[in-house]
Amino acid sequence: MPAETQGVISLLPALFAIVLTLVSRQVLLSLFTGIWIGATILVGWNPIGGVAYSLQLVINNVTESFNSKLLLFTFLSGAMLGMIFLSGGMNALAQRIIARIKTRKQAALGTSVLGMLIFVDSYASTMITGSVMRPITDKFDISREKLAYLLDSTTSPVVSVAVVSTWVGFEVGLIREQFASLGIDQSAFVVFLQSIPFRFYSLLAVVLVFILVVMDWDFGPMKRAERRAKQEGKVLGDDADPLIETREEDIVTPDHVDSRWWYFAAPIVTLVAVTGFGLLYSGGWPGQVPVEALKDAATADAILWGVFSACALLLAVLVGHARVELEAVSDAIFEGFKMVMFPVAVLSLAWTIGSVSEALGVGPFVVSVAQGVITPELLPAVVFLAAAIISFSIGTSWGTMGIMFPVAVPLAYQLGAPLPGAIGAILTGSLFGDHCSPISDTTVLSSMFAGADHVDHVNTQIPYAVLCGAVATGLFLASGYGVGSLALLGVGVVALFALAYYLSQHADVSVPTAFGSSSDSD
């Protein structure tokens, strides 16, 4: 990415693609249009050259090592789902769980808790929680929009603050790199722990989930989606286009197969176990302590090993135990590939438009604007908002962290601002923008594994994310003037509860659909 920036024009491709996506509901066309606009700017405003460069940028992003491994992970996830549908294991496990879950509230709570418990990796958590809970939330008429929100808000926010996860090594590594360059003699891991109470958005996002579920509150487009699901039994809107087709009738379990719940549970446990081991092993464990190993872990490799191992186990179970013919297994795998083709296309274009925004210098532009208003007292709030804007524009939390750390940490050090607060603002601000962005990979995967319409997921989630972001901004302002983080978190929870109650009583007039109209009408 160049050090220079195109100024405010650097925001144009991403903003155009995002608005066009939410208004037209044509995700792929909108994303490619944004890429073409950015590529045209980069080649000197030549529209024909912009087309050629757009295609090259897509190729570059798809073939980038981490991205190609994530795409393979997505394809193998589809293959795994196809084989699970063939085995009937998901239905068998769902029936066992449904026998213990009696209400919609319990189904939503179960989804939220499961999403938090699988804190090793956000991608794995989204896939597992969505796959396990989707038939159960469907049974209790919970909208797919609500399921996607629960996945998005209980996976990344929890994984980002967990001390054992795919995120911690990356975050600690960024802190250590800046401390080394500034000559700061502090433990990067200790400062990481000290930053957790300042992750106001991440913590409040999880708190809001439980407030809404326990109190049975909703507002804005989500309230309309939940009303549709409760009153009409429609978990999807009439014009919804799910990001992944999850109809099990396309993959029929053979009559002779006696479906067992462990046909589903065994590969999922394998996925989690192999991913966790892969993270430690790829980082040098047992030669290194776990924290150091996680810092150096190959995240993409670990989740790829995990899903491949799960697929291999499923293949063995289907052929060896369930006595299913290889031809039927192959057909199920192919159907699974078909399920994930559209998400793969969306991810590929989302990464590309993010790289276009980076090439145009959106990060340096936002940082330069933010630096003009920063004082020690305002620094946490300004850093939080700057990280949110960048993350929203490029669709990646990790990319935003990489942009913000070399600027915000030295600035905080020079101004004498507390480093844990500044670092917490970067890390949680990156997540805030990511939650609002339709070009974010975690947002796409949440829509995918919830079987939700992607635009509907974004539209229903934005009001909730903005509510948490607004409260977090106020807390960061107060923290800049020396108020303790734990006291602020208490105030934030009370404020969140009060605002959620107010909005739930004035949902349809107070919080309209974020962009355009949702797929539901009153």
Short mmCIF file of C-alpha atoms in Angstrom, two decimals:
data_model
loop_
_atom_site.label_atom_id
_atom_site.label_comp_id
_atom_site.label_asym_id
_atom_site.label_seq_id
_atom_site.Cartn_x
_atom_site.Cartn_y
_atom_site.Cartn_z
CA MET A 1 0.00 0.00 0.00
CA PRO A 2 1.46 3.41 -0.88
CA ALA A 3 2.26 5.92 1.84
CA GLU A 4 0.37 8.63 -0.06
CA THR A 5 -3.38 8.85 -0.30
CA GLN A 6 -5.94 9.95 -2.87
CA GLY A 7 -7.70 11.92 -0.15
CA VAL A 8 -11.45 11.74 0.20
CA ILE A 9 -11.63 9.95 -3.17
CA SER A 10 -10.07 6.92 -1.46
CA LEU A 11 -13.41 6.34 0.29
CA LEU A 12 -15.42 6.38 -2.95
CA PRO A 13 -15.11 2.74 -4.20
CA ALA A 14 -16.00 1.10 -0.89
CA LEU A 15 -18.79 3.54 -0.05
CA PHE A 16 -20.27 3.24 -3.53
CA ALA A 17 -20.19 -0.56 -3.40
CA ILE A 18 -21.67 -0.67 0.10
CA VAL A 19 -24.53 1.73 -0.64
CA LEU A 20 -25.27 0.07 -4.00
CA THR A 21 -25.27 -3.35 -2.32
CA LEU A 22 -27.73 -2.29 0.35
CA VAL A 23 -30.00 -0.40 -2.04
CA SER A 24 -30.02 -2.76 -5.06
CA ARG A 25 -29.48 -6.03 -3.10
CA GLN A 26 -27.21 -7.17 -5.97
CA VAL A 27 -24.10 -8.06 -4.00
CA LEU A 28 -21.74 -9.31 -6.70
CA LEU A 29 -22.56 -6.61 -9.25
CA SER A 30 -22.24 -3.88 -6.63
CA LEU A 31 -18.90 -5.14 -5.34
CA PHE A 32 -17.41 -5.44 -8.82
CA THR A 33 -18.66 -1.95 -9.71
CA GLY A 34 -16.83 -0.58 -6.66
CA ILE A 35 -13.69 -2.49 -7.66
CA TRP A 36 -13.91 -1.10 -11.19
CA ILE A 37 -14.26 2.48 -9.92
CA GLY A 38 -11.20 2.07 -7.69
CA ALA A 39 -9.17 0.35 -10.39
CA THR A 40 -10.10 3.08 -12.87
CA ILE A 41 -8.78 5.72 -10.47
CA LEU A 42 -5.56 3.74 -9.93
CA VAL A 43 -4.82 3.47 -13.67
CA GLY A 44 -5.29 7.18 -14.30
CA TRP A 45 -9.05 7.33 -14.84
CA ASN A 46 -8.96 5.03 -17.86
CA PRO A 47 -12.25 3.02 -17.70
CA ILE A 48 -11.09 0.34 -20.15
CA GLY A 49 -7.80 -0.08 -18.33
CA GLY A 50 -9.83 -0.16 -15.13
CA VAL A 51 -11.67 -3.28 -16.29
CA ALA A 52 -8.42 -5.13 -17.03
CA TYR A 53 -6.88 -4.02 -13.75
CA SER A 54 -10.03 -5.04 -11.86
CA LEU A 55 -9.74 -8.59 -13.13
CA GLN A 56 -6.05 -8.68 -12.23
CA LEU A 57 -6.82 -7.44 -8.72
CA VAL A 58 -9.40 -10.20 -8.23
CA ILE A 59 -6.83 -12.78 -9.34
CA ASN A 60 -4.20 -11.30 -7.02
CA ASN A 61 -6.51 -11.46 -4.01
CA VAL A 62 -7.87 -14.94 -4.69
CA THR A 63 -4.35 -16.36 -5.10
CA GLU A 64 -2.94 -14.64 -2.01
CA SER A 65 -1.86 -17.40 0.37
CA PHE A 66 -4.15 -16.69 3.33
CA ASN A 67 -7.16 -15.95 1.13
CA SER A 68 -6.76 -19.05 -1.01
CA LYS A 69 -6.58 -21.19 2.13
CA LEU A 70 -9.75 -19.56 3.48
CA LEU A 71 -11.51 -20.24 0.17
CA LEU A 72 -10.42 -23.87 0.37
CA PHE A 73 -11.67 -23.92 3.97
CA THR A 74 -15.03 -22.65 2.70
CA PHE A 75 -15.22 -25.32 -0.01
CA LEU A 76 -14.32 -28.05 2.46
CA SER A 77 -16.93 -26.65 4.86
CA GLY A 78 -19.48 -27.09 2.09
CA ALA A 79 -18.29 -30.65 1.50
CA MET A 80 -18.57 -31.36 5.21
CA LEU A 81 -22.10 -29.96 5.36
CA GLY A 82 -23.08 -32.04 2.33
CA MET A 83 -21.84 -35.21 4.01
CA ILE A 84 -23.49 -34.26 7.30
CA PHE A 85 -26.83 -33.80 5.51
CA LEU A 86 -26.32 -37.19 3.85
CA SER A 87 -25.64 -38.84 7.20
CA GLY A 88 -28.70 -37.33 8.87
CA GLY A 89 -26.48 -36.55 11.84
CA MET A 90 -27.52 -32.91 12.09
CA ASN A 91 -31.19 -33.81 12.35
CA ALA A 92 -30.47 -36.51 14.90
CA LEU A 93 -28.51 -34.12 17.11
CA ALA A 94 -31.07 -31.35 16.60
CA GLN A 95 -33.84 -33.66 17.79
CA ARG A 96 -31.89 -34.40 20.95
CA ILE A 97 -31.31 -30.73 21.60
CA ILE A 98 -34.89 -29.76 20.76
CA ALA A 99 -36.08 -32.27 23.35
CA ARG A 100 -34.29 -30.16 25.96
CA ILE A 101 -35.03 -26.71 24.51
CA LYS A 102 -38.63 -25.71 25.09
CA THR A 103 -38.80 -22.01 24.11
CA ARG A 104 -37.54 -19.50 21.58
CA LYS A 105 -35.58 -17.77 24.34
CA GLN A 106 -33.75 -20.97 25.22
CA ALA A 107 -32.91 -21.55 21.54
CA ALA A 108 -31.49 -18.02 21.21
CA LEU A 109 -29.59 -18.33 24.48
CA GLY A 110 -28.19 -21.69 23.43
CA THR A 111 -26.96 -20.17 20.16
CA SER A 112 -25.31 -17.26 21.99
CA VAL A 113 -23.61 -19.44 24.59
CA LEU A 114 -22.33 -21.92 22.01
CA GLY A 115 -20.92 -19.08 19.92
CA MET A 116 -19.01 -17.84 22.98
CA LEU A 117 -17.77 -21.28 24.04
CA ILE A 118 -16.03 -21.98 20.72
CA PHE A 119 -13.53 -19.15 21.21
CA VAL A 120 -10.53 -20.69 19.46
CA ASP A 121 -11.31 -19.20 16.04
CA SER A 122 -14.07 -16.91 14.77
CA TYR A 123 -14.44 -18.70 11.42
CA ALA A 124 -14.74 -22.12 13.07
CA SER A 125 -17.11 -20.75 15.71
CA THR A 126 -19.39 -19.23 13.09
CA MET A 127 -19.47 -22.41 11.03
CA ILE A 128 -20.06 -24.77 13.95
CA THR A 129 -22.60 -22.64 15.81
CA GLY A 130 -24.55 -21.82 12.66
CA SER A 131 -24.61 -25.44 11.49
CA VAL A 132 -25.67 -26.81 14.88
CA MET A 133 -28.26 -24.20 15.79
CA ARG A 134 -29.86 -23.30 12.44
CA PRO A 135 -32.34 -26.22 12.40
CA ILE A 136 -33.13 -25.54 16.05
CA THR A 137 -33.73 -21.79 15.63
CA ASP A 138 -35.82 -22.60 12.54
CA LYS A 139 -37.90 -24.97 14.66
CA PHE A 140 -38.68 -22.15 17.10
CA ASP A 141 -39.34 -19.57 14.36
CA ILE A 142 -36.31 -17.39 15.04
CA SER A 143 -35.57 -15.33 11.95
CA ARG A 144 -32.42 -16.07 9.98
CA GLU A 145 -31.52 -12.39 10.41
CA LYS A 146 -31.54 -12.86 14.19
CA LEU A 147 -29.46 -16.02 13.93
CA ALA A 148 -26.87 -14.24 11.75
CA TYR A 149 -26.72 -11.40 14.29
CA LEU A 150 -26.21 -13.84 17.17
CA LEU A 151 -23.38 -15.54 15.25
CA ASP A 152 -21.69 -12.27 14.30
CA SER A 153 -21.90 -10.78 17.80
CA THR A 154 -20.83 -13.76 19.89
CA THR A 155 -17.93 -15.07 17.81
CA SER A 156 -15.46 -12.33 16.79
CA PRO A 157 -16.07 -10.13 19.88
CA VAL A 158 -15.31 -13.09 22.17
CA VAL A 159 -12.42 -14.50 20.11
CA SER A 160 -10.80 -11.05 19.93
CA VAL A 161 -10.48 -10.84 23.75
CA ALA A 162 -9.83 -14.53 24.46
CA VAL A 163 -6.34 -15.31 25.75
CA VAL A 164 -6.25 -18.54 23.70
CA SER A 165 -7.42 -17.92 20.15
CA THR A 166 -6.29 -17.29 16.59
CA TRP A 167 -6.49 -13.55 17.27
CA VAL A 168 -4.32 -13.23 20.39
CA GLY A 169 -1.04 -14.03 18.66
CA PHE A 170 -1.67 -11.47 15.93
CA GLU A 171 -2.71 -8.78 18.41
CA VAL A 172 0.18 -9.41 20.81
CA GLY A 173 2.58 -9.43 17.86
CA LEU A 174 1.42 -5.97 16.75
CA ILE A 175 1.85 -4.62 20.28
CA ARG A 176 5.32 -6.16 20.62
CA GLU A 177 6.44 -4.74 17.27
CA GLN A 178 5.52 -1.19 18.30
CA PHE A 179 7.04 -1.54 21.75
CA ALA A 180 10.31 -2.70 20.19
CA SER A 181 10.43 0.24 17.77
CA LEU A 182 9.67 2.75 20.54
CA GLY A 183 12.01 1.18 23.09
CA ILE A 184 9.20 0.48 25.56
CA ASP A 185 10.29 -2.09 28.15
CA GLN A 186 6.92 -3.68 28.90
CA SER A 187 5.43 -7.11 28.30
CA ALA A 188 3.25 -7.01 25.19
CA PHE A 189 1.08 -9.80 26.58
CA VAL A 190 0.53 -7.98 29.88
CA VAL A 191 -0.51 -4.82 28.03
CA PHE A 192 -2.81 -6.96 25.89
CA LEU A 193 -4.50 -8.15 29.09
CA GLN A 194 -4.66 -4.58 30.39
CA SER A 195 -6.39 -3.48 27.17
CA ILE A 196 -9.28 -5.94 27.61
CA PRO A 197 -11.32 -3.69 29.98
CA PHE A 198 -11.00 -0.96 27.31
CA ARG A 199 -12.52 -3.12 24.57
CA PHE A 200 -15.77 -1.29 25.15
CA TYR A 201 -17.44 -2.12 21.85
CA SER A 202 -16.51 -5.83 21.90
CA LEU A 203 -17.73 -6.32 25.47
CA LEU A 204 -20.90 -4.29 25.01
CA ALA A 205 -21.74 -6.14 21.78
CA VAL A 206 -21.85 -9.40 23.74
CA VAL A 207 -23.79 -7.78 26.60
CA LEU A 208 -26.39 -6.43 24.16
CA VAL A 209 -26.97 -9.93 22.78
CA PHE A 210 -27.95 -11.21 26.20
CA ILE A 211 -30.02 -8.13 27.03
CA LEU A 212 -32.06 -8.55 23.86
CA VAL A 213 -32.45 -12.31 24.21
CA VAL A 214 -33.30 -12.40 27.93
CA MET A 215 -35.66 -9.40 27.81
CA ASP A 216 -37.11 -10.42 24.43
CA TRP A 217 -36.48 -6.96 22.98
CA ASP A 218 -35.75 -6.00 19.40
CA PHE A 219 -35.88 -2.79 17.41
CA GLY A 220 -35.65 -1.47 13.90
CA PRO A 221 -35.55 -3.90 10.96
CA MET A 222 -34.77 -6.80 13.31
CA LYS A 223 -38.06 -6.30 15.13
CA ARG A 224 -39.92 -6.54 11.85
CA ALA A 225 -37.99 -9.69 10.89
CA GLU A 226 -38.74 -11.30 14.25
CA ARG A 227 -42.41 -10.32 14.00
CA ARG A 228 -42.58 -12.00 10.59
CA ALA A 229 -40.96 -15.16 11.93
CA LYS A 230 -43.20 -15.33 15.03
CA GLN A 231 -46.51 -14.48 13.41
CA GLU A 232 -46.10 -16.02 9.95
CA GLY A 233 -43.57 -18.77 10.62
CA LYS A 234 -41.26 -17.33 7.93
CA VAL A 235 -37.62 -17.43 9.02
CA LEU A 236 -36.75 -15.70 5.72
CA GLY A 237 -38.44 -12.75 4.02
CA ASP A 238 -40.45 -13.32 0.86
CA ASP A 239 -37.80 -11.79 -1.40
CA ALA A 240 -34.79 -12.99 0.60
CA ASP A 241 -31.90 -14.59 -1.27
CA PRO A 242 -29.97 -16.71 1.29
CA LEU A 243 -26.22 -16.51 0.92
CA ILE A 244 -26.12 -20.30 1.16
CA GLU A 245 -28.89 -22.72 0.26
CA THR A 246 -29.36 -25.07 3.19
CA ARG A 247 -32.24 -27.24 2.00
CA GLU A 248 -31.50 -30.75 3.19
CA GLU A 249 -34.09 -32.16 0.78
CA ASP A 250 -31.47 -31.70 -1.96
CA ILE A 251 -29.38 -34.36 -0.16
CA VAL A 252 -31.48 -37.34 0.90
CA THR A 253 -30.29 -39.70 3.64
CA PRO A 254 -30.49 -43.29 2.33
CA ASP A 255 -33.31 -45.33 3.83
CA HIS A 256 -30.98 -47.96 5.29
CA VAL A 257 -28.95 -45.40 7.30
CA ASP A 258 -29.75 -45.30 11.00
CA SER A 259 -28.77 -41.66 11.65
CA ARG A 260 -26.80 -41.12 14.85
CA TRP A 261 -26.23 -37.84 16.65
CA TRP A 262 -22.50 -38.50 16.76
CA TYR A 263 -22.36 -38.53 12.97
CA PHE A 264 -22.51 -34.75 13.39
CA ALA A 265 -20.80 -34.33 16.77
CA ALA A 266 -17.68 -36.38 15.97
CA PRO A 267 -16.49 -34.31 12.97
CA ILE A 268 -17.25 -31.06 14.82
CA VAL A 269 -15.16 -32.15 17.83
CA THR A 270 -12.44 -33.21 15.41
CA LEU A 271 -12.55 -29.82 13.70
CA VAL A 272 -12.12 -27.94 16.99
CA ALA A 273 -9.45 -30.28 18.37
CA VAL A 274 -7.31 -30.39 15.23
CA THR A 275 -7.61 -26.61 14.76
CA GLY A 276 -6.50 -25.98 18.34
CA PHE A 277 -3.60 -28.41 18.04
CA GLY A 278 -2.68 -26.98 14.64
CA LEU A 279 -2.46 -23.47 16.06
CA LEU A 280 -0.03 -24.56 18.76
CA TYR A 281 1.98 -26.91 16.55
CA SER A 282 2.37 -24.45 13.66
CA GLY A 283 3.61 -21.86 16.15
CA GLY A 284 6.40 -24.07 17.49
CA TRP A 285 4.78 -25.84 20.44
CA PRO A 286 5.95 -27.78 22.46
CA GLY A 287 9.27 -26.00 21.92
CA GLN A 288 7.59 -22.68 22.78
CA VAL A 289 5.16 -21.77 25.54
CA PRO A 290 1.52 -21.60 24.30
CA VAL A 291 1.35 -17.80 24.21
CA GLU A 292 4.47 -17.55 22.04
CA ALA A 293 3.26 -20.42 19.86
CA LEU A 294 -0.08 -18.69 19.25
CA LYS A 295 1.76 -15.52 18.22
CA ASP A 296 3.57 -17.41 15.48
CA ALA A 297 0.69 -19.75 14.59
CA ALA A 298 -0.38 -20.30 10.99
CA THR A 299 -4.08 -19.57 11.43
CA ALA A 300 -5.18 -20.42 7.90
CA ASP A 301 -3.25 -23.69 7.94
CA ALA A 302 -4.74 -24.69 11.31
CA ILE A 303 -8.37 -24.20 10.31
CA LEU A 304 -7.67 -25.92 7.00
CA TRP A 305 -6.19 -28.95 8.78
CA GLY A 306 -9.20 -28.97 11.10
CA VAL A 307 -11.88 -28.98 8.41
CA PHE A 308 -9.99 -31.49 6.26
CA SER A 309 -9.69 -33.86 9.23
CA ALA A 310 -13.42 -33.48 9.88
CA CYS A 311 -14.19 -34.30 6.24
CA ALA A 312 -11.90 -37.35 6.32
CA LEU A 313 -13.59 -38.64 9.47
CA LEU A 314 -17.04 -38.10 7.97
CA LEU A 315 -16.05 -39.99 4.83
CA ALA A 316 -14.84 -42.90 6.94
CA VAL A 317 -18.03 -42.88 9.03
CA LEU A 318 -20.33 -42.76 6.00
CA VAL A 319 -18.57 -45.52 4.09
CA GLY A 320 -17.40 -47.65 6.99
CA HIS A 321 -20.18 -47.36 9.58
CA ALA A 322 -23.27 -46.10 7.76
CA ARG A 323 -22.51 -48.25 4.68
CA VAL A 324 -23.25 -45.46 2.21
CA GLU A 325 -22.04 -45.94 -1.36
CA LEU A 326 -19.16 -43.79 -2.55
CA GLU A 327 -21.24 -42.45 -5.43
CA ALA A 328 -23.81 -41.03 -2.99
CA VAL A 329 -21.02 -39.50 -0.90
CA SER A 330 -19.47 -37.91 -3.99
CA ASP A 331 -22.84 -36.46 -4.99
CA ALA A 332 -23.30 -35.01 -1.49
CA ILE A 333 -19.85 -33.44 -1.59
CA PHE A 334 -20.64 -31.87 -4.96
CA GLU A 335 -23.93 -30.49 -3.60
CA GLY A 336 -21.96 -29.06 -0.69
CA PHE A 337 -19.60 -27.31 -3.13
CA LYS A 338 -22.63 -25.82 -4.89
CA MET A 339 -23.90 -24.45 -1.55
CA VAL A 340 -20.80 -22.33 -1.02
CA MET A 341 -20.15 -21.08 -4.57
CA PHE A 342 -21.93 -17.77 -3.99
CA PRO A 343 -20.21 -17.04 -0.65
CA VAL A 344 -16.86 -17.82 -2.29
CA ALA A 345 -17.60 -15.26 -5.01
CA VAL A 346 -18.66 -12.67 -2.43
CA LEU A 347 -15.54 -13.24 -0.32
CA SER A 348 -13.29 -12.94 -3.38
CA LEU A 349 -14.79 -9.60 -4.42
CA ALA A 350 -14.95 -8.31 -0.84
CA TRP A 351 -11.24 -8.92 -0.37
CA THR A 352 -10.54 -7.22 -3.68
CA ILE A 353 -12.46 -4.05 -2.92
CA GLY A 354 -10.69 -3.93 0.44
CA SER A 355 -7.33 -4.08 -1.29
CA VAL A 356 -8.44 -1.37 -3.74
CA SER A 357 -9.33 0.91 -0.82
CA GLU A 358 -5.95 0.22 0.77
CA ALA A 359 -4.15 0.97 -2.51
CA LEU A 360 -6.00 4.29 -2.73
CA GLY A 361 -4.70 5.15 0.75
CA VAL A 362 -7.92 5.16 2.78
CA GLY A 363 -5.94 4.37 5.93
CA PRO A 364 -3.48 7.28 5.68
CA PHE A 365 -6.35 9.62 4.75
CA VAL A 366 -8.46 8.75 7.78
CA VAL A 367 -5.42 8.84 10.05
CA SER A 368 -4.34 12.26 8.72
CA VAL A 369 -7.80 13.67 9.41
CA ALA A 370 -7.86 12.12 12.88
CA GLN A 371 -4.40 13.43 13.77
CA GLY A 372 -5.61 16.95 13.19
CA VAL A 373 -8.03 16.79 16.13
CA ILE A 374 -6.16 14.54 18.57
CA THR A 375 -5.33 15.63 22.10
CA PRO A 376 -4.36 13.25 24.92
CA GLU A 377 -7.94 13.41 26.22
CA LEU A 378 -9.59 12.83 22.84
CA LEU A 379 -7.11 10.22 21.62
CA PRO A 380 -9.02 7.04 22.68
CA ALA A 381 -12.30 8.18 21.10
CA VAL A 382 -10.67 9.48 17.92
CA VAL A 383 -8.61 6.31 17.49
CA PHE A 384 -11.72 4.20 18.04
CA LEU A 385 -13.72 6.08 15.39
CA ALA A 386 -10.81 6.18 12.93
CA ALA A 387 -10.34 2.41 13.23
CA ALA A 388 -14.08 1.92 12.73
CA ILE A 389 -14.14 4.01 9.54
CA ILE A 390 -11.13 2.22 8.07
CA SER A 391 -12.49 -1.22 8.96
CA PHE A 392 -15.88 -0.34 7.47
CA SER A 393 -14.18 0.77 4.26
CA ILE A 394 -11.78 -2.14 3.75
CA GLY A 395 -13.85 -4.89 5.41
CA THR A 396 -11.13 -6.42 7.58
CA SER A 397 -10.37 -6.07 11.28
CA TRP A 398 -6.83 -7.40 10.98
CA GLY A 399 -5.97 -5.13 8.05
CA THR A 400 -7.24 -2.14 10.02
CA MET A 401 -5.13 -3.11 13.03
CA GLY A 402 -2.09 -3.29 10.78
CA ILE A 403 -2.80 0.24 9.51
CA MET A 404 -3.59 1.80 12.89
CA PHE A 405 -0.90 0.37 15.18
CA PRO A 406 2.16 2.05 13.57
CA VAL A 407 0.38 5.43 13.83
CA ALA A 408 -1.75 5.38 16.96
CA VAL A 409 0.62 3.67 19.40
CA PRO A 410 3.60 6.02 18.77
CA LEU A 411 1.20 8.98 18.91
CA ALA A 412 -0.24 7.83 22.24
CA TYR A 413 3.29 7.32 23.58
CA GLN A 414 4.39 10.81 22.50
CA LEU A 415 1.28 12.44 23.99
CA GLY A 416 1.62 10.53 27.24
CA ALA A 417 -1.79 8.86 26.85
CA PRO A 418 -2.27 5.47 28.57
CA LEU A 419 -1.23 2.75 26.13
CA PRO A 420 -3.80 0.08 27.19
CA GLY A 421 -6.64 2.50 26.38
CA ALA A 422 -5.21 3.43 22.98
CA ILE A 423 -4.54 -0.19 22.10
CA GLY A 424 -8.01 -1.24 23.25
CA ALA A 425 -9.50 1.52 21.07
CA ILE A 426 -7.66 0.21 17.99
CA LEU A 427 -8.63 -3.40 18.54
CA THR A 428 -12.30 -2.84 19.34
CA GLY A 429 -12.76 -0.02 16.80
CA SER A 430 -11.55 -2.40 14.10
CA LEU A 431 -14.29 -4.81 15.15
CA PHE A 432 -17.00 -2.11 15.20
CA GLY A 433 -16.43 -1.12 11.58
CA ASP A 434 -16.17 -4.76 10.58
CA HIS A 435 -19.60 -5.47 12.11
CA CYS A 436 -21.20 -2.69 10.06
CA SER A 437 -19.53 -3.52 6.75
CA PRO A 438 -21.20 -5.78 4.17
CA ILE A 439 -17.78 -6.45 2.62
CA SER A 440 -16.38 -7.96 5.82
CA ASP A 441 -15.45 -11.64 5.64
CA THR A 442 -16.87 -12.35 9.10
CA THR A 443 -20.15 -10.65 8.14
CA VAL A 444 -20.29 -12.72 4.94
CA LEU A 445 -19.60 -15.97 6.82
CA SER A 446 -22.26 -15.14 9.43
CA SER A 447 -24.82 -14.71 6.65
CA MET A 448 -23.56 -17.88 5.02
CA PHE A 449 -23.80 -20.24 7.99
CA ALA A 450 -27.04 -18.70 9.21
CA GLY A 451 -28.55 -19.28 5.76
CA ALA A 452 -29.57 -15.62 5.74
CA ASP A 453 -29.94 -12.98 3.05
CA HIS A 454 -26.69 -11.01 3.31
CA VAL A 455 -28.26 -7.59 2.79
CA ASP A 456 -30.96 -8.36 5.36
CA HIS A 457 -28.28 -9.43 7.86
CA VAL A 458 -26.37 -6.17 7.40
CA ASN A 459 -29.52 -4.04 7.58
CA THR A 460 -30.75 -5.68 10.75
CA GLN A 461 -27.36 -5.71 12.47
CA ILE A 462 -26.26 -2.14 11.78
CA PRO A 463 -28.66 -0.50 14.29
CA TYR A 464 -27.44 -2.84 17.04
CA ALA A 465 -23.79 -2.26 16.15
CA VAL A 466 -24.27 1.51 15.98
CA LEU A 467 -25.98 1.49 19.39
CA CYS A 468 -23.00 -0.30 20.96
CA GLY A 469 -20.59 1.92 19.01
CA ALA A 470 -22.27 5.12 20.20
CA VAL A 471 -22.14 4.03 23.85
CA ALA A 472 -18.52 2.90 23.40
CA THR A 473 -17.59 6.30 21.92
CA GLY A 474 -18.96 8.02 25.02
CA LEU A 475 -17.00 5.66 27.26
CA PHE A 476 -13.78 6.32 25.34
CA LEU A 477 -14.34 10.07 25.70
CA ALA A 478 -14.72 9.66 29.45
CA SER A 479 -11.69 7.35 29.67
CA GLY A 480 -9.57 10.04 28.04
CA TYR A 481 -10.29 12.25 31.03
CA GLY A 482 -9.14 9.60 33.48
CA VAL A 483 -12.32 7.71 34.41
CA GLY A 484 -11.57 4.06 35.23
CA SER A 485 -12.42 1.43 32.63
CA LEU A 486 -14.30 -0.90 34.98
CA ALA A 487 -16.53 1.92 36.26
CA LEU A 488 -17.17 2.96 32.66
CA LEU A 489 -18.13 -0.57 31.70
CA GLY A 490 -20.75 -0.54 34.46
CA VAL A 491 -22.11 2.76 33.19
CA GLY A 492 -22.06 1.42 29.64
CA VAL A 493 -24.10 -1.66 30.53
CA VAL A 494 -26.73 0.49 32.29
CA ALA A 495 -26.86 2.91 29.35
CA LEU A 496 -27.12 0.03 26.88
CA PHE A 497 -29.99 -1.52 28.84
CA ALA A 498 -31.88 1.78 29.02
CA LEU A 499 -31.38 2.62 25.34
CA ALA A 500 -32.30 -0.90 24.22
CA TYR A 501 -35.51 -0.67 26.24
CA TYR A 502 -36.38 2.74 24.77
CA LEU A 503 -35.68 1.65 21.21
CA SER A 504 -37.64 -1.57 21.63
CA GLN A 505 -40.67 0.54 22.49
CA HIS A 506 -40.17 2.91 19.54
CA ALA A 507 -38.58 0.53 17.06
CA ASP A 508 -40.41 1.26 13.86
CA VAL A 509 -40.07 5.02 14.05
CA SER A 510 -36.79 5.48 15.90
CA VAL A 511 -34.53 3.18 13.91
CA PRO A 512 -35.41 2.87 10.21
CA THR A 513 -33.70 0.41 7.93
CA ALA A 514 -30.08 1.42 7.51
CA PHE A 515 -30.02 1.63 3.72
CA GLY A 516 -32.98 1.16 1.46
CA SER A 517 -35.87 -1.02 2.52
CA SER A 518 -35.67 -4.37 4.18
CA SER A 519 -37.33 -7.43 2.79
CA ASP A 520 -40.19 -7.10 5.28
CA SER A 521 -42.95 -4.61 5.54
CA ASP A 522 -45.22 -3.83 8.45
#
